[in-house]
Coordinates of C-alpha atoms in Angstrom, one line a residue:
X557 CA 30.2 -4.0 -39.4
X558 CA 28.1 -4.5 -36.8
X559 CA 25.2 -2.6 -35.3
X560 CA 25.6 -0.7 -32.0
X561 CA 23.3 -2.1 -29.1
X562 CA 22.1 0.0 -26.7
X563 CA 22.5 -1.1 -22.9
X564 CA 19.2 -0.2 -20.9
X565 CA 21.2 1.3 -17.5
X566 CA 18.8 1.0 -14.6
X567 CA 21.5 3.2 -12.5
X568 CA 21.9 6.2 -15.0
X569 CA 25.4 6.1 -14.5
X570 CA 24.8 7.4 -10.8
X571 CA 27.3 7.7 -8.0
X572 CA 26.8 9.3 -4.6
X573 CA 26.3 8.6 -0.9
X574 CA 23.0 7.6 0.7
X575 CA 21.6 9.3 3.6
X576 CA 22.3 6.0 6.3
X577 CA 25.8 6.6 5.3
X578 CA 26.0 10.4 5.9
X579 CA 23.9 10.2 9.2
X580 CA 26.1 7.5 10.7
X581 CA 29.3 9.4 10.1
X582 CA 30.5 12.4 12.0
X583 CA 31.3 14.9 9.1
X584 CA 30.2 18.4 8.0
X585 CA 28.8 18.2 4.5
X586 CA 29.8 19.7 2.1
X587 CA 33.2 19.9 3.5
X588 CA 33.5 16.2 3.5
X589 CA 33.7 15.9 -0.1
X590 CA 36.6 18.2 -0.3
X591 CA 39.1 16.6 1.8
X592 CA 40.8 13.3 1.3
X593 CA 40.4 11.7 4.6
X594 CA 36.5 12.3 4.8
X595 CA 36.6 10.8 1.3
X596 CA 38.4 7.5 2.4
X597 CA 35.9 7.2 5.6
X598 CA 33.0 7.5 3.3
X599 CA 34.4 5.2 0.8
X600 CA 35.2 2.7 3.6
X601 CA 31.6 3.3 4.9
X602 CA 30.1 2.8 1.3
X603 CA 32.0 -0.4 0.9
X604 CA 30.7 -1.6 4.5
X605 CA 27.0 -0.6 3.4
X606 CA 27.0 -2.1 -0.2
X607 CA 28.8 -5.5 1.0
X608 CA 31.5 -4.9 -1.6
X609 CA 34.7 -5.8 -2.4
X610 CA 36.3 -2.4 -3.2
X611 CA 36.3 1.2 -2.2
X612 CA 35.4 3.4 -4.8
X613 CA 35.8 7.1 -5.6
X614 CA 34.8 9.9 -6.1
X615 CA 31.1 10.3 -5.6
X616 CA 30.4 12.3 -8.4
X617 CA 31.3 13.2 -12.2
X618 CA 32.5 16.3 -11.8
X619 CA 35.9 16.4 -10.6
X620 CA 37.8 16.5 -14.0
X621 CA 35.3 19.2 -15.1
X622 CA 36.4 21.0 -12.0
X623 CA 39.9 20.8 -12.4
X624 CA 39.4 22.2 -15.5
X625 CA 37.6 25.5 -14.2
X626 CA 34.1 24.3 -14.4
X627 CA 32.1 25.7 -11.4
X628 CA 30.6 23.1 -9.2
X629 CA 27.7 22.9 -6.5
X630 CA 29.3 20.6 -3.7
X631 CA 25.9 19.8 -2.7
X632 CA 24.9 18.6 0.8
X633 CA 24.5 15.2 2.8
X634 CA 21.7 14.3 0.7
X635 CA 22.9 15.2 -3.0
X636 CA 26.5 14.8 -4.0
X637 CA 28.4 17.3 -6.4
X638 CA 27.0 18.4 -9.3
X639 CA 27.6 21.2 -12.3
X640 CA 26.1 24.5 -11.5
X641 CA 27.0 27.1 -13.9
X642 CA 28.4 26.5 -17.9
X643 CA 31.8 28.6 -18.6
X644 CA 32.2 28.0 -22.1
X645 CA 30.1 28.6 -25.2
X646 CA 32.2 28.0 -28.3
X647 CA 35.1 25.5 -29.2
X648 CA 37.8 27.7 -29.0
X649 CA 36.8 28.1 -25.1
X650 CA 36.8 24.7 -24.5
X651 CA 40.1 24.1 -26.4
X652 CA 41.9 27.0 -24.2
X653 CA 40.4 25.8 -21.0
X654 CA 43.6 24.9 -18.8
X655 CA 45.7 21.4 -18.1
X656 CA 44.4 19.7 -14.9
X657 CA 47.0 20.1 -11.9
X658 CA 46.5 17.0 -9.8
X659 CA 48.6 18.5 -7.1
X660 CA 45.8 20.7 -6.1
X661 CA 42.1 20.9 -5.7
X662 CA 39.5 18.4 -5.3
X663 CA 40.8 15.9 -7.8
X664 CA 44.2 15.7 -5.7
X665 CA 42.1 14.8 -2.9
X666 CA 40.5 12.3 -4.4
X667 CA 44.1 10.6 -5.3
X668 CA 45.6 11.2 -1.6
X669 CA 42.4 9.1 -0.9
X670 CA 43.0 6.5 -3.2
X671 CA 46.5 6.4 -2.1
X672 CA 45.5 5.9 1.8
X673 CA 43.0 3.4 1.2
X674 CA 45.6 1.4 -1.3
X675 CA 48.3 1.6 1.3
X676 CA 45.4 0.0 3.6
X677 CA 45.1 -3.1 1.2
X678 CA 41.9 -2.4 -0.4
X679 CA 40.9 -2.6 -3.6
X680 CA 40.8 0.8 -5.0
X681 CA 38.4 1.6 -8.1
X682 CA 38.3 5.1 -9.3
X683 CA 35.7 6.3 -11.5
X684 CA 36.9 8.8 -14.5
X685 CA 34.2 10.0 -16.8
X686 CA 34.3 10.1 -20.9
X687 CA 34.2 13.6 -22.5
X688 CA 30.6 14.2 -23.1
X689 CA 30.3 13.7 -19.1
X690 CA 33.3 16.2 -18.8
X691 CA 31.4 18.7 -21.3
X692 CA 28.3 18.6 -19.5
X693 CA 30.1 20.2 -16.6
X694 CA 31.9 23.2 -19.1
X695 CA 29.3 23.8 -21.8
X696 CA 25.6 23.6 -22.8
X697 CA 25.4 20.0 -24.9
X698 CA 23.6 21.9 -27.5
X699 CA 27.0 23.7 -28.5
X700 CA 28.9 20.2 -28.4
X701 CA 26.0 18.8 -31.2
X702 CA 26.8 21.8 -33.3
X703 CA 30.2 21.5 -33.1
X704 CA 30.4 17.7 -34.1
X705 CA 28.0 17.9 -37.0
X706 CA 29.2 21.1 -38.4
X707 CA 33.0 21.1 -37.6
X708 CA 34.2 17.3 -37.4
X709 CA 38.3 18.6 -37.4
X710 CA 37.5 20.7 -34.3
X711 CA 35.5 18.3 -32.7
X712 CA 38.3 16.1 -33.2
X713 CA 40.9 18.4 -31.6
X714 CA 38.2 18.8 -28.4
X715 CA 38.5 14.9 -27.9
X716 CA 42.4 15.1 -28.4
X717 CA 42.3 17.5 -25.5
X718 CA 40.1 15.3 -23.5
X719 CA 41.9 12.1 -24.3
X720 CA 45.5 13.5 -23.0
X721 CA 43.9 14.6 -19.6
X722 CA 42.3 11.3 -19.1
X723 CA 45.5 9.5 -20.1
X724 CA 47.2 11.8 -17.3
X725 CA 44.5 10.9 -14.8
X726 CA 44.9 7.2 -15.2
X727 CA 48.7 7.5 -15.5
X728 CA 48.3 9.7 -11.7
X729 CA 45.8 6.8 -10.6
X730 CA 48.5 4.3 -11.2
X731 CA 50.9 6.0 -8.7
X732 CA 48.2 6.7 -6.1
X733 CA 47.8 2.5 -6.2
X734 CA 44.4 2.5 -8.0
X735 CA 44.2 -1.1 -9.3
X736 CA 40.4 -0.9 -10.6
X737 CA 39.4 2.0 -13.1
X738 CA 36.0 2.4 -14.0
X739 CA 35.2 4.1 -17.4
X740 CA 31.9 5.6 -18.2
X741 CA 30.4 8.4 -20.5
X742 CA 26.8 8.4 -19.5
X743 CA 26.1 11.8 -21.5
X744 CA 27.9 10.1 -24.6
X745 CA 25.4 6.7 -25.2
X746 CA 23.4 5.8 -28.1
X747 CA 20.4 7.1 -26.8
X748 CA 22.0 10.6 -26.6
X749 CA 24.3 10.8 -29.7
X750 CA 22.3 8.6 -32.0
X751 CA 24.0 5.7 -34.1
X752 CA 26.1 8.1 -36.4
X753 CA 27.7 10.2 -33.7
X754 CA 28.2 7.4 -31.6
X755 CA 30.1 5.3 -34.0
X756 CA 32.1 8.5 -34.9
X757 CA 33.0 9.0 -31.1
X758 CA 34.4 5.3 -30.6
X759 CA 36.7 5.7 -33.8
X760 CA 37.7 9.5 -32.9
X761 CA 38.0 9.0 -29.3
X762 CA 37.2 5.9 -27.5
X763 CA 39.0 3.3 -29.1
X764 CA 42.1 5.6 -29.5
X765 CA 41.8 6.1 -25.4
X766 CA 41.3 2.8 -24.4
X767 CA 44.4 1.8 -26.8
X768 CA 46.4 4.0 -24.9
X769 CA 45.2 3.4 -21.8
X770 CA 45.8 -0.7 -22.2
X771 CA 49.2 0.3 -22.7
X772 CA 49.7 2.6 -19.6
X773 CA 48.4 0.4 -16.9
X774 CA 50.2 -2.3 -15.6
X775 CA 49.1 -6.0 -14.9
X776 CA 47.7 -5.4 -11.3
X777 CA 44.9 -3.0 -13.0
X778 CA 41.8 -3.8 -14.5
X779 CA 39.8 -1.3 -16.4
X780 CA 35.7 -1.7 -15.7
X781 CA 34.1 -0.3 -18.9
X782 CA 30.4 0.9 -18.7
X783 CA 28.1 -1.7 -20.8
X784 CA 27.3 1.1 -23.0
X785 CA 31.0 1.6 -24.1
X786 CA 31.3 -1.9 -24.2
X787 CA 28.8 -2.3 -26.8
X788 CA 29.5 0.4 -29.0
X789 CA 33.0 -0.8 -29.0
X790 CA 31.2 -4.6 -30.3
X791 CA 29.1 -2.4 -32.6
X792 CA 31.9 -0.9 -34.3
X793 CA 34.0 -4.1 -34.6
X794 CA 36.9 -2.7 -32.5
X795 CA 36.5 -5.3 -29.2
X796 CA 35.4 -8.9 -29.1
X797 CA 34.3 -10.6 -26.1
X798 CA 37.1 -13.2 -24.5
X799 CA 35.1 -16.0 -22.0
X800 CA 37.5 -16.5 -18.7
X801 CA 35.9 -19.7 -16.6
X802 CA 36.6 -19.2 -13.1
X803 CA 34.9 -22.4 -12.0
X804 CA 32.3 -21.3 -9.7
X805 CA 29.4 -19.0 -9.6
X806 CA 30.5 -15.5 -8.3
X807 CA 29.4 -12.1 -8.1
X808 CA 30.5 -9.7 -11.0
X809 CA 32.3 -7.5 -8.8
X810 CA 34.3 -10.2 -7.1
X811 CA 35.0 -11.7 -10.8
X812 CA 36.8 -8.6 -11.7
X813 CA 38.7 -8.5 -9.2
X814 CA 39.8 -12.4 -9.9
X815 CA 41.0 -11.7 -13.2
X816 CA 43.2 -9.2 -12.5
X817 CA 46.3 -10.2 -14.6
X818 CA 44.6 -11.9 -17.1
X819 CA 42.3 -9.4 -18.7
X820 CA 42.5 -5.5 -18.9
X821 CA 39.2 -4.7 -19.5
X822 CA 35.9 -6.2 -18.5
X823 CA 32.2 -4.3 -19.1
X824 CA 29.6 -7.0 -19.8
X825 CA 27.7 -5.3 -16.4
X826 CA 27.5 -2.3 -14.6
X827 CA 30.0 -2.3 -11.6
X828 CA 27.1 -0.6 -9.5
X829 CA 24.9 -4.1 -9.7
X830 CA 26.2 -5.5 -6.4
X831 CA 23.8 -8.1 -7.1
X832 CA 24.4 -9.4 -10.2
X833 CA 26.0 -12.8 -10.1
X834 CA 27.6 -14.7 -12.9
X835 CA 26.0 -18.4 -11.9
X836 CA 27.7 -20.3 -14.7
X837 CA 31.1 -18.9 -13.4
X838 CA 32.2 -17.3 -16.8
X839 CA 33.0 -13.7 -16.8
X840 CA 33.4 -11.9 -20.4
X841 CA 36.7 -9.7 -20.7
X842 CA 36.8 -7.3 -23.1
X843 CA 39.5 -7.3 -26.0
X844 CA 40.5 -4.8 -28.3
X845 CA 41.3 -5.0 -31.6

């Protein structure tokens, strides 16, 4: 087996809205984070500001946790939504959390915004979070690491619960016209979990999830993996690189759109790095084994 290599993230998996955008739009915050039409407007303005080729939603990593009962501070025009108070202290409480209802709440509004933007002909990127990032909204990480260390079977049950929810989220994204899905778990990287737990997470959660996503998405959709996730897969011999030659220098985000239909996964660079250019015209797709 190879060794998992960490990716030094300069973005810290951050999403959000800068002050120039919030000052430009005539919206009230935090209400703007709660409704599909204001979300869509913000996504369009961010696309213009970043000179990007896609509209990205949501503007935080809290929608899944909130939809499972988490308590969120919606923030304001300067700081987006973030976790407020933990609601769980035990594995049993995590396992008893309700299934996500995609017809109500902020997660429903996110999907409505995606559908609106897709119908307008935009490339729509939906950011989804991995289990540790979601659990950061719900429970103190110290409890999770204790469960992981002392009761792997219970941890597997927790992973299975979150895998089911994320697969449902991907299915709803497909229905809403999303053609780009970003998967990241900033709270579950090698630098936080350590080599042993990082390897176990790939085997117990990440690889099984992505194999099922591979079967779920159509050929008009691509999954953009956080490089931390990519290197974890490569380091556990669960994936390999596959070069796709585009024939000319191209920005990474543009390349991701160009190869939709040719690959299901990419992940050599963070999608937030708008300036990253593939000078040799080659993008590395990720092939699951």
